[in-house]
């Protein structure tokens, strides 16, 4: 089993900082997009030891 986050707290911290720093953003058309590298970096920051390439190939 591959986990994306170590805990619910780590998940919410990752998502919150992603929104705050532009890891997630809305396009002019209103679509939710994300910066793969930024999100990956934040996911690893709050989830040490987790699989590095879960989202970025």
N, CA, C and O of each residue as an XYZ file, in Angstrom:
228
protein
N       0.846     -1.171      0.000
C       0.000      0.000      0.000
C       0.894      1.238      0.000
O       1.862      1.321      0.756
N       0.553      2.193     -0.859
C       1.305      3.448     -0.920
C       0.444      4.552     -0.338
O      -0.654      4.818     -0.827
N       0.942      5.189      0.699
C       0.223      6.289      1.328
C       0.708      7.618      0.781
O       1.902      7.803      0.543
N      -0.216      8.535      0.584
C       0.142      9.871      0.111
C       0.525     10.786      1.265
O       1.302     11.724      1.084
N      -0.020     10.517      2.459
C       0.218     11.365      3.631
C       0.394     10.485      4.858
O      -0.160      9.388      4.932
N       1.163     10.968      5.813
C       1.397     10.219      7.046
C       0.215     10.285      8.010
O       0.020      9.377      8.818
N      -0.573     11.355      7.926
C      -1.690     11.537      8.849
C      -2.650     12.573      8.275
O      -2.328     13.253      7.301
N      -3.815     12.689      8.874
C      -4.780     13.702      8.463
C      -4.203     15.101      8.693
O      -4.408     16.000      7.877
N      -3.494     15.280      9.787
C      -2.870     16.576     10.080
C      -1.860     16.935      9.006
O      -1.855     18.064      8.515
N      -1.005     15.993      8.633
C      -0.008     16.241      7.589
C      -0.683     16.556      6.258
O      -0.204     17.407      5.509
N      -1.782     15.885      5.961
C      -2.503     16.143      4.722
C      -3.046     17.570      4.706
O      -2.883     18.280      3.714
N      -3.684     17.993      5.786
C      -4.266     19.339      5.813
C      -3.178     20.415      5.797
O      -3.365     21.469      5.189
N      -2.056     20.165      6.450
C      -0.952     21.129      6.401
C      -0.418     21.248      4.971
O      -0.148     22.352      4.498
N      -0.270     20.131      4.298
C       0.219     20.127      2.923
C      -0.734     20.887      2.008
O      -0.302     21.728      1.219
N      -2.006     20.597      2.109
C      -3.001     21.245      1.250
C      -3.087     22.733      1.560
O      -3.140     23.546      0.637
N      -3.102     23.107      2.836
C      -3.187     24.519      3.207
C      -2.002     25.308      2.663
O      -2.184     26.372      2.071
N      -0.795     24.795      2.860
C       0.374     25.521      2.359
C       0.408     25.528      0.837
O       0.920     26.474      0.239
N      -0.121     24.505      0.207
C      -0.194     24.489     -1.253
C      -1.063     25.634     -1.767
O      -0.697     26.301     -2.735
N      -2.198     25.864     -1.135
C      -3.053     26.985     -1.529
C      -2.376     28.316     -1.227
O      -2.436     29.241     -2.038
N      -1.739     28.419     -0.074
C      -1.117     29.679      0.349
C       0.070     30.079     -0.515
O       0.342     31.269     -0.672
N       0.780     29.105     -1.079
C       2.017     29.406     -1.809
C       1.923     29.186     -3.314
O       2.933     29.286     -4.009
N       0.740     28.890     -3.830
C       0.569     28.722     -5.266
C       0.765     27.308     -5.771
O       0.826     27.092     -6.982
N       0.862     26.357     -4.888
C       0.938     24.961     -5.312
C      -0.359     24.524     -5.970
O      -0.353     23.730     -6.910
N      -1.473     25.047     -5.468
C      -2.788     24.905     -6.087
C      -3.209     26.301     -6.500
O      -2.953     27.265     -5.778
N      -3.848     26.421     -7.644
C      -4.302     27.733     -8.093
C      -5.443     27.563     -9.091
O      -5.633     26.488     -9.659
N      -6.188     28.630     -9.292
C      -7.277     28.627    -10.264
C      -6.806     29.288    -11.549
O      -6.161     30.336    -11.521
N      -7.131     28.670    -12.666
C      -6.822     29.258    -13.966
C      -7.821     30.384    -14.238
O      -8.826     30.496    -13.537
N      -7.557     31.216    -15.244
C      -8.541     32.258    -15.596
C      -9.918     31.689    -15.933
O     -10.928     32.383    -15.818
N      -9.950     30.421    -16.351
C     -11.238     29.771    -16.662
C     -11.904     29.188    -15.423
O     -13.006     28.647    -15.513
N     -11.258     29.288    -14.280
C     -11.833     28.780    -13.038
C     -11.512     27.330    -12.744
O     -12.105     26.746    -11.836
N     -10.596     26.735    -13.480
C     -10.202     25.347    -13.261
C      -9.115     25.262    -12.181
O      -8.207     26.092    -12.146
N      -9.210     24.280    -11.324
C      -8.187     24.060    -10.301
C      -7.003     23.339    -10.941
O      -7.171     22.280    -11.544
N      -5.826     23.904    -10.812
C      -4.596     23.322    -11.320
C      -3.583     23.266    -10.185
O      -3.819     23.822     -9.112
N      -2.461     22.599    -10.416
C      -1.430     22.544     -9.396
C      -0.059     22.526    -10.031
O       0.119     22.101    -11.172
N       0.898     22.997     -9.266
C       2.303     22.977     -9.654
C       2.877     21.688     -9.067
O       3.057     21.586     -7.854
N       3.162     20.707     -9.921
C       3.609     19.392     -9.454
C       4.832     19.475     -8.558
O       4.876     18.839     -7.505
N       5.818     20.249     -8.964
C       7.057     20.327     -8.192
C       6.830     20.977     -6.833
O       7.378     20.524     -5.828
N       6.027     22.035     -6.796
C       5.773     22.717     -5.526
C       4.977     21.811     -4.583
O       5.297     21.705     -3.400
N       3.935     21.156     -5.117
C       3.133     20.272     -4.278
C       3.973     19.112     -3.764
O       3.883     18.751     -2.591
N       4.779     18.533     -4.628
C       5.653     17.422     -4.227
C       6.581     17.844     -3.091
O       6.754     17.111     -2.117
N       7.170     19.020     -3.223
C       8.072     19.534     -2.197
C       7.345     19.699     -0.858
O       7.873     19.325      0.188
N       6.152     20.251     -0.896
C       5.385     20.448      0.341
C       4.926     19.114      0.925
O       4.937     18.930      2.142
N       4.523     18.183      0.057
C       4.100     16.868      0.560
C       5.240     16.181      1.290
O       5.032     15.564      2.335
N       6.453     16.286      0.737
C       7.609     15.671      1.393
C       7.994     16.421      2.666
O       8.479     15.812      3.621
N       7.784     17.730      2.687
C       8.081     18.536      3.880
C       7.247     18.069      5.077
O       7.775     17.899      6.176
N       5.962     17.864      4.863
C       5.058     17.492      5.958
C       4.913     15.984      6.138
O       4.291     15.532      7.099
N       5.480     15.206      5.224
C       5.339     13.751      5.266
C       6.682     13.072      5.034
O       6.852     12.368      4.039
N       7.632     13.273      5.930
C       8.949     12.676      5.723
C       8.855     11.147      5.647
O       8.074     10.517      6.361
N       9.658     10.582      4.778
C       9.680      9.134      4.633
C       8.640      8.582      3.690
O       8.598      7.374      3.457
N       7.799      9.440      3.143
C       6.740      8.983      2.242
C       7.333      8.801      0.846
O       8.380      9.375      0.547
N       6.694      8.027      0.003
C       7.183      7.772     -1.353
C       7.271      9.088     -2.123
O       6.299      9.837     -2.219
N       8.449      9.349     -2.663
C       8.721     10.625     -3.330
C       7.946     10.816     -4.612
O       7.453     11.916     -4.860
N       7.817      9.802     -5.432
C       7.257      9.989     -6.767
C       5.791      9.574     -6.908
O       5.377      9.113     -7.971
N       5.028      9.731     -5.868
C       3.639      9.301     -5.906
C       2.840     10.051     -6.970
O       2.018      9.446     -7.659
N       3.068     11.349     -7.115
C       2.301     12.152     -8.055
C       3.089     12.591     -9.270
O       2.515     12.782    -10.342
N       4.385     12.753     -9.126
C       5.212     13.274    -10.216
C       5.976     12.132    -10.856
O       6.693     11.406    -10.167
N       5.838     11.962    -12.140
C       6.527     10.874    -12.847
C       7.604     11.436    -13.724
O       8.301     10.684    -14.405
